[in-house]
Amino acid sequence: MEELMDIESLKKLTPAQQEQVIAGVKQQAAIANAQNLITDLSEKCTQKCITSPGSSLSNSERQCLQRCMDRFMESWNLVSQTLQKRLQDEASAMPNFGQGGFS
Amino acid sequence: FKMEGDPQLARFLQALQTETQRQKFTEQVHTLTSRCWEVCIGDSRPPSKLDGKTSTCMQNCVNRMIDASNFMVEHLQKMEKGLGQ
């Protein structure tokens, strides 16, 4: 996104181009998120579920993977809610609360 | 850099900033979910549902990770101050 940060270039965009930029940023974010999810899911769930690999994927392995993915997505949603609440609590406690960010 | 004459530009920059913040938030969720999964579910088989105990663990984990991060940043700042003198 570095090339977008040049204010002079941004000023020259038409409203239609501005919309495209926003749409592009959103799409890139969506792709990055999907990739992160797939990477995490693969790592966590194959680690748990493929412990004695046979000559094909067994039913129990499939069930384990399914379960794992469902639980992981539920966890993801719970973490999202919890983080949101935490940020809201901090913002209302300190009106000048900055970006913070967790690394 | 003058913005008064251009509310359209102001809206656009605001929208860009909102998207950036949103993405930052989502990245935090990824990091926290990954770590707290290890902490709260760890090596055991994935459960058939997220029970109360695991749920509580997840929520605590998120908050403690943030507390820990804030604490470490504060401490780092103190360390840097000490070095600067």
PDB file of C-alpha atoms in Angstrom:
ATOM      1  CA  MET A   1       0.000   0.000   0.000  1.00  0.00           C
ATOM      2  CA  GLU A   2       3.037   2.268   0.119  1.00  0.00           C
ATOM      3  CA  GLU A   3       2.317   3.759  -3.285  1.00  0.00           C
ATOM      4  CA  LEU A   4      -1.096   4.856  -2.038  1.00  0.00           C
ATOM      5  CA  MET A   5       0.350   6.940   0.749  1.00  0.00           C
ATOM      6  CA  ASP A   6       1.467   9.731  -1.598  1.00  0.00           C
ATOM      7  CA  ILE A   7      -1.089  12.428  -0.837  1.00  0.00           C
ATOM      8  CA  GLU A   8      -0.545  14.172  -4.138  1.00  0.00           C
ATOM      9  CA  SER A   9      -1.463  11.045  -6.099  1.00  0.00           C
ATOM     10  CA  LEU A  10      -4.460  10.413  -3.888  1.00  0.00           C
ATOM     11  CA  LYS A  11      -5.716  13.926  -4.523  1.00  0.00           C
ATOM     12  CA  LYS A  12      -5.709  13.272  -8.244  1.00  0.00           C
ATOM     13  CA  LEU A  13      -8.077  10.301  -8.066  1.00  0.00           C
ATOM     14  CA  THR A  14     -11.599  10.680  -9.319  1.00  0.00           C
ATOM     15  CA  PRO A  15     -14.397   9.525  -6.983  1.00  0.00           C
ATOM     16  CA  ALA A  16     -14.792   6.414  -9.125  1.00  0.00           C
ATOM     17  CA  GLN A  17     -11.077   5.660  -8.784  1.00  0.00           C
ATOM     18  CA  GLN A  18     -11.273   6.282  -5.058  1.00  0.00           C
ATOM     19  CA  GLU A  19     -14.012   3.674  -4.837  1.00  0.00           C
ATOM     20  CA  GLN A  20     -11.800   1.253  -6.740  1.00  0.00           C
ATOM     21  CA  VAL A  21      -8.937   1.855  -4.346  1.00  0.00           C
ATOM     22  CA  ILE A  22     -11.142   1.160  -1.340  1.00  0.00           C
ATOM     23  CA  ALA A  23     -12.574  -1.937  -2.997  1.00  0.00           C
ATOM     24  CA  GLY A  24      -9.043  -3.100  -3.798  1.00  0.00           C
ATOM     25  CA  VAL A  25      -7.853  -2.599  -0.244  1.00  0.00           C
ATOM     26  CA  LYS A  26     -10.865  -4.523   1.077  1.00  0.00           C
ATOM     27  CA  GLN A  27     -10.291  -7.342  -1.356  1.00  0.00           C
ATOM     28  CA  GLN A  28      -6.606  -7.621  -0.488  1.00  0.00           C
ATOM     29  CA  ALA A  29      -7.545  -7.738   3.173  1.00  0.00           C
ATOM     30  CA  ALA A  30     -10.102 -10.481   2.527  1.00  0.00           C
ATOM     31  CA  ILE A  31      -7.539 -12.536   0.621  1.00  0.00           C
ATOM     32  CA  ALA A  32      -4.912 -12.094   3.334  1.00  0.00           C
ATOM     33  CA  ASN A  33      -7.419 -13.127   5.988  1.00  0.00           C
ATOM     34  CA  ALA A  34      -8.467 -16.229   4.091  1.00  0.00           C
ATOM     35  CA  GLN A  35      -4.820 -17.202   3.644  1.00  0.00           C
ATOM     36  CA  ASN A  36      -4.076 -16.707   7.327  1.00  0.00           C
ATOM     37  CA  LEU A  37      -7.087 -18.823   8.259  1.00  0.00           C
ATOM     38  CA  ILE A  38      -6.151 -21.636   5.914  1.00  0.00           C
ATOM     39  CA  THR A  39      -2.578 -21.651   7.187  1.00  0.00           C
ATOM     40  CA  ASP A  40      -3.661 -21.735  10.827  1.00  0.00           C
ATOM     41  CA  LEU A  41      -6.352 -24.326  10.268  1.00  0.00           C
ATOM     42  CA  SER A  42      -4.003 -26.582   8.325  1.00  0.00           C
ATOM     43  CA  GLU A  43      -1.304 -26.373  10.931  1.00  0.00           C
ATOM     44  CA  LYS A  44      -3.473 -26.803  14.007  1.00  0.00           C
ATOM     45  CA  CYS A  45      -5.822 -29.401  12.675  1.00  0.00           C
ATOM     46  CA  THR A  46      -3.447 -31.669  10.805  1.00  0.00           C
ATOM     47  CA  GLN A  47      -1.198 -31.598  13.864  1.00  0.00           C
ATOM     48  CA  LYS A  48      -4.052 -32.846  16.025  1.00  0.00           C
ATOM     49  CA  CYS A  49      -5.750 -35.189  13.637  1.00  0.00           C
ATOM     50  CA  ILE A  50      -3.133 -36.823  11.445  1.00  0.00           C
ATOM     51  CA  THR A  51      -1.106 -38.643  14.023  1.00  0.00           C
ATOM     52  CA  SER A  52      -0.737 -42.090  12.464  1.00  0.00           C
ATOM     53  CA  PRO A  53      -1.034 -41.619   8.727  1.00  0.00           C
ATOM     54  CA  GLY A  54      -2.404 -44.644   6.894  1.00  0.00           C
ATOM     55  CA  SER A  55      -2.699 -45.271   3.180  1.00  0.00           C
ATOM     56  CA  SER A  56      -5.801 -43.060   2.946  1.00  0.00           C
ATOM     57  CA  LEU A  57      -7.709 -40.509   5.010  1.00  0.00           C
ATOM     58  CA  SER A  58      -9.802 -42.461   7.506  1.00  0.00           C
ATOM     59  CA  ASN A  59     -13.297 -41.555   8.679  1.00  0.00           C
ATOM     60  CA  SER A  60     -12.037 -40.785  12.132  1.00  0.00           C
ATOM     61  CA  GLU A  61      -9.422 -38.469  10.677  1.00  0.00           C
ATOM     62  CA  ARG A  62     -12.080 -36.711   8.620  1.00  0.00           C
ATOM     63  CA  GLN A  63     -14.323 -36.322  11.643  1.00  0.00           C
ATOM     64  CA  CYS A  64     -11.426 -35.004  13.689  1.00  0.00           C
ATOM     65  CA  LEU A  65     -10.539 -32.450  11.015  1.00  0.00           C
ATOM     66  CA  GLN A  66     -14.134 -31.319  10.727  1.00  0.00           C
ATOM     67  CA  ARG A  67     -14.477 -30.951  14.457  1.00  0.00           C
ATOM     68  CA  CYS A  68     -11.182 -29.131  14.706  1.00  0.00           C
ATOM     69  CA  MET A  69     -12.139 -26.657  11.986  1.00  0.00           C
ATOM     70  CA  ASP A  70     -15.515 -25.996  13.609  1.00  0.00           C
ATOM     71  CA  ARG A  71     -13.941 -25.414  17.017  1.00  0.00           C
ATOM     72  CA  PHE A  72     -11.238 -23.218  15.555  1.00  0.00           C
ATOM     73  CA  MET A  73     -13.769 -20.992  13.788  1.00  0.00           C
ATOM     74  CA  GLU A  74     -15.813 -20.750  16.998  1.00  0.00           C
ATOM     75  CA  SER A  75     -12.636 -19.807  18.825  1.00  0.00           C
ATOM     76  CA  TRP A  76     -11.838 -17.229  16.186  1.00  0.00           C
ATOM     77  CA  ASN A  77     -15.266 -15.621  16.619  1.00  0.00           C
ATOM     78  CA  LEU A  78     -14.972 -15.683  20.393  1.00  0.00           C
ATOM     79  CA  VAL A  79     -11.531 -14.063  20.276  1.00  0.00           C
ATOM     80  CA  SER A  80     -12.869 -11.428  17.888  1.00  0.00           C
ATOM     81  CA  GLN A  81     -15.753 -10.596  20.234  1.00  0.00           C
ATOM     82  CA  THR A  82     -13.468 -10.564  23.272  1.00  0.00           C
ATOM     83  CA  LEU A  83     -10.919  -8.315  21.598  1.00  0.00           C
ATOM     84  CA  GLN A  84     -13.606  -5.949  20.396  1.00  0.00           C
ATOM     85  CA  LYS A  85     -15.057  -5.657  23.879  1.00  0.00           C
ATOM     86  CA  ARG A  86     -11.612  -5.092  25.370  1.00  0.00           C
ATOM     87  CA  LEU A  87     -10.834  -2.303  22.895  1.00  0.00           C
ATOM     88  CA  GLN A  88     -14.206  -0.684  23.560  1.00  0.00           C
ATOM     89  CA  ASP A  89     -13.647  -0.854  27.325  1.00  0.00           C
ATOM     90  CA  GLU A  90     -10.223   0.744  26.981  1.00  0.00           C
ATOM     91  CA  ALA A  91     -11.469   3.433  24.617  1.00  0.00           C
ATOM     92  CA  SER A  92     -14.217   4.482  27.013  1.00  0.00           C
ATOM     93  CA  ALA A  93     -11.853   4.447  30.001  1.00  0.00           C
ATOM     94  CA  MET A  94      -9.263   6.599  28.256  1.00  0.00           C
ATOM     95  CA  PRO A  95     -10.738   9.012  25.701  1.00  0.00           C
ATOM     96  CA  ASN A  96      -7.303   9.607  24.169  1.00  0.00           C
ATOM     97  CA  PHE A  97      -6.487   5.927  23.765  1.00  0.00           C
ATOM     98  CA  GLY A  98      -4.324   5.563  20.680  1.00  0.00           C
ATOM     99  CA  GLN A  99      -3.860   2.706  18.277  1.00  0.00           C
ATOM    100  CA  GLY A 100      -2.005   0.511  20.749  1.00  0.00           C
ATOM    101  CA  GLY A 101      -1.955  -2.687  18.803  1.00  0.00           C
ATOM    102  CA  PHE A 102      -0.829  -6.053  19.972  1.00  0.00           C
ATOM    103  CA  SER A 103       2.196  -7.671  18.467  1.00  0.00           C
TER     104      SER A 103
ATOM    105  CA  PHE B   1      -1.742  19.993   2.666  1.00  0.00           C
ATOM    106  CA  LYS B   2      -5.133  21.638   2.545  1.00  0.00           C
ATOM    107  CA  MET B   3      -8.321  19.696   2.950  1.00  0.00           C
ATOM    108  CA  GLU B   4     -10.961  22.333   3.556  1.00  0.00           C
ATOM    109  CA  GLY B   5     -12.055  22.532  -0.032  1.00  0.00           C
ATOM    110  CA  ASP B   6     -12.298  18.808  -0.500  1.00  0.00           C
ATOM    111  CA  PRO B   7     -14.715  16.866   1.696  1.00  0.00           C
ATOM    112  CA  GLN B   8     -14.616  14.072  -0.869  1.00  0.00           C
ATOM    113  CA  LEU B   9     -10.887  13.605  -0.297  1.00  0.00           C
ATOM    114  CA  ALA B  10     -11.384  13.743   3.465  1.00  0.00           C
ATOM    115  CA  ARG B  11     -14.037  11.011   3.271  1.00  0.00           C
ATOM    116  CA  PHE B  12     -11.770   8.927   1.088  1.00  0.00           C
ATOM    117  CA  LEU B  13      -8.803   9.207   3.457  1.00  0.00           C
ATOM    118  CA  GLN B  14     -11.073   8.384   6.356  1.00  0.00           C
ATOM    119  CA  ALA B  15     -12.361   5.302   4.544  1.00  0.00           C
ATOM    120  CA  LEU B  16      -8.768   4.198   3.838  1.00  0.00           C
ATOM    121  CA  GLN B  17      -7.854   4.643   7.472  1.00  0.00           C
ATOM    122  CA  THR B  18     -10.911   2.669   8.588  1.00  0.00           C
ATOM    123  CA  GLU B  19      -9.953  -0.237   6.334  1.00  0.00           C
ATOM    124  CA  THR B  20      -6.385  -0.169   7.624  1.00  0.00           C
ATOM    125  CA  GLN B  21      -7.569  -0.246  11.219  1.00  0.00           C
ATOM    126  CA  ARG B  22     -10.006  -3.032  10.440  1.00  0.00           C
ATOM    127  CA  GLN B  23      -7.224  -5.115   8.924  1.00  0.00           C
ATOM    128  CA  LYS B  24      -4.979  -4.466  11.910  1.00  0.00           C
ATOM    129  CA  PHE B  25      -7.767  -5.688  14.180  1.00  0.00           C
ATOM    130  CA  THR B  26      -8.269  -8.824  12.128  1.00  0.00           C
ATOM    131  CA  GLU B  27      -4.559  -9.597  12.230  1.00  0.00           C
ATOM    132  CA  GLN B  28      -4.650  -9.312  16.005  1.00  0.00           C
ATOM    133  CA  VAL B  29      -7.535 -11.763  16.081  1.00  0.00           C
ATOM    134  CA  HIS B  30      -5.489 -14.238  14.018  1.00  0.00           C
ATOM    135  CA  THR B  31      -2.472 -13.970  16.297  1.00  0.00           C
ATOM    136  CA  LEU B  32      -4.525 -14.236  19.477  1.00  0.00           C
ATOM    137  CA  THR B  33      -6.641 -17.140  18.231  1.00  0.00           C
ATOM    138  CA  SER B  34      -3.548 -19.056  17.259  1.00  0.00           C
ATOM    139  CA  ARG B  35      -1.814 -18.531  20.601  1.00  0.00           C
ATOM    140  CA  CYS B  36      -4.862 -19.010  22.782  1.00  0.00           C
ATOM    141  CA  TRP B  37      -5.828 -22.167  20.924  1.00  0.00           C
ATOM    142  CA  GLU B  38      -2.464 -23.588  21.984  1.00  0.00           C
ATOM    143  CA  VAL B  39      -2.989 -22.438  25.542  1.00  0.00           C
ATOM    144  CA  CYS B  40      -6.596 -23.515  25.968  1.00  0.00           C
ATOM    145  CA  ILE B  41      -6.954 -26.536  23.714  1.00  0.00           C
ATOM    146  CA  GLY B  42      -3.286 -27.398  23.370  1.00  0.00           C
ATOM    147  CA  ASP B  43      -2.411 -30.979  22.707  1.00  0.00           C
ATOM    148  CA  SER B  44      -5.779 -32.559  23.342  1.00  0.00           C
ATOM    149  CA  ARG B  45      -8.145 -33.755  20.626  1.00  0.00           C
ATOM    150  CA  PRO B  46     -10.558 -31.098  19.398  1.00  0.00           C
ATOM    151  CA  PRO B  47     -13.655 -31.207  21.612  1.00  0.00           C
ATOM    152  CA  SER B  48     -17.143 -31.754  20.196  1.00  0.00           C
ATOM    153  CA  LYS B  49     -18.084 -28.302  21.363  1.00  0.00           C
ATOM    154  CA  LEU B  50     -16.531 -25.262  23.007  1.00  0.00           C
ATOM    155  CA  ASP B  51     -17.524 -25.752  26.646  1.00  0.00           C
ATOM    156  CA  GLY B  52     -17.713 -23.126  29.400  1.00  0.00           C
ATOM    157  CA  LYS B  53     -14.248 -23.864  30.736  1.00  0.00           C
ATOM    158  CA  THR B  54     -12.563 -23.555  27.337  1.00  0.00           C
ATOM    159  CA  SER B  55     -14.591 -20.467  26.522  1.00  0.00           C
ATOM    160  CA  THR B  56     -13.529 -18.784  29.753  1.00  0.00           C
ATOM    161  CA  CYS B  57      -9.937 -19.786  29.080  1.00  0.00           C
ATOM    162  CA  MET B  58     -10.075 -18.167  25.643  1.00  0.00           C
ATOM    163  CA  GLN B  59     -11.494 -14.920  26.974  1.00  0.00           C
ATOM    164  CA  ASN B  60      -8.993 -14.764  29.813  1.00  0.00           C
ATOM    165  CA  CYS B  61      -6.208 -15.598  27.404  1.00  0.00           C
ATOM    166  CA  VAL B  62      -7.074 -12.710  25.095  1.00  0.00           C
ATOM    167  CA  ASN B  63      -7.170 -10.222  27.957  1.00  0.00           C
ATOM    168  CA  ARG B  64      -3.988 -11.512  29.617  1.00  0.00           C
ATOM    169  CA  MET B  65      -2.100 -11.473  26.330  1.00  0.00           C
ATOM    170  CA  ILE B  66      -3.032  -7.825  25.892  1.00  0.00           C
ATOM    171  CA  ASP B  67      -2.092  -7.052  29.501  1.00  0.00           C
ATOM    172  CA  ALA B  68       1.234  -8.828  29.004  1.00  0.00           C
ATOM    173  CA  SER B  69       1.946  -6.917  25.815  1.00  0.00           C
ATOM    174  CA  ASN B  70       1.134  -3.572  27.463  1.00  0.00           C
ATOM    175  CA  PHE B  71       3.277  -4.477  30.457  1.00  0.00           C
ATOM    176  CA  MET B  72       6.241  -5.381  28.273  1.00  0.00           C
ATOM    177  CA  VAL B  73       5.979  -2.187  26.241  1.00  0.00           C
ATOM    178  CA  GLU B  74       5.935  -0.149  29.458  1.00  0.00           C
ATOM    179  CA  HIS B  75       8.917  -2.035  30.805  1.00  0.00           C
ATOM    180  CA  LEU B  76      10.828  -1.617  27.544  1.00  0.00           C
ATOM    181  CA  GLN B  77      10.211   2.115  27.695  1.00  0.00           C
ATOM    182  CA  LYS B  78      11.641   2.193  31.225  1.00  0.00           C
ATOM    183  CA  MET B  79      14.657   0.218  30.088  1.00  0.00           C
ATOM    184  CA  GLU B  80      15.241   2.611  27.189  1.00  0.00           C
ATOM    185  CA  LYS B  81      14.967   5.600  29.506  1.00  0.00           C
ATOM    186  CA  GLY B  82      17.561   4.021  31.801  1.00  0.00           C
ATOM    187  CA  LEU B  83      19.943   3.488  28.889  1.00  0.00           C
ATOM    188  CA  GLY B  84      19.527   7.057  27.689  1.00  0.00           C
ATOM    189  CA  GLN B  85      20.860   8.535  30.913  1.00  0.00           C
TER     190      GLN B  85
END
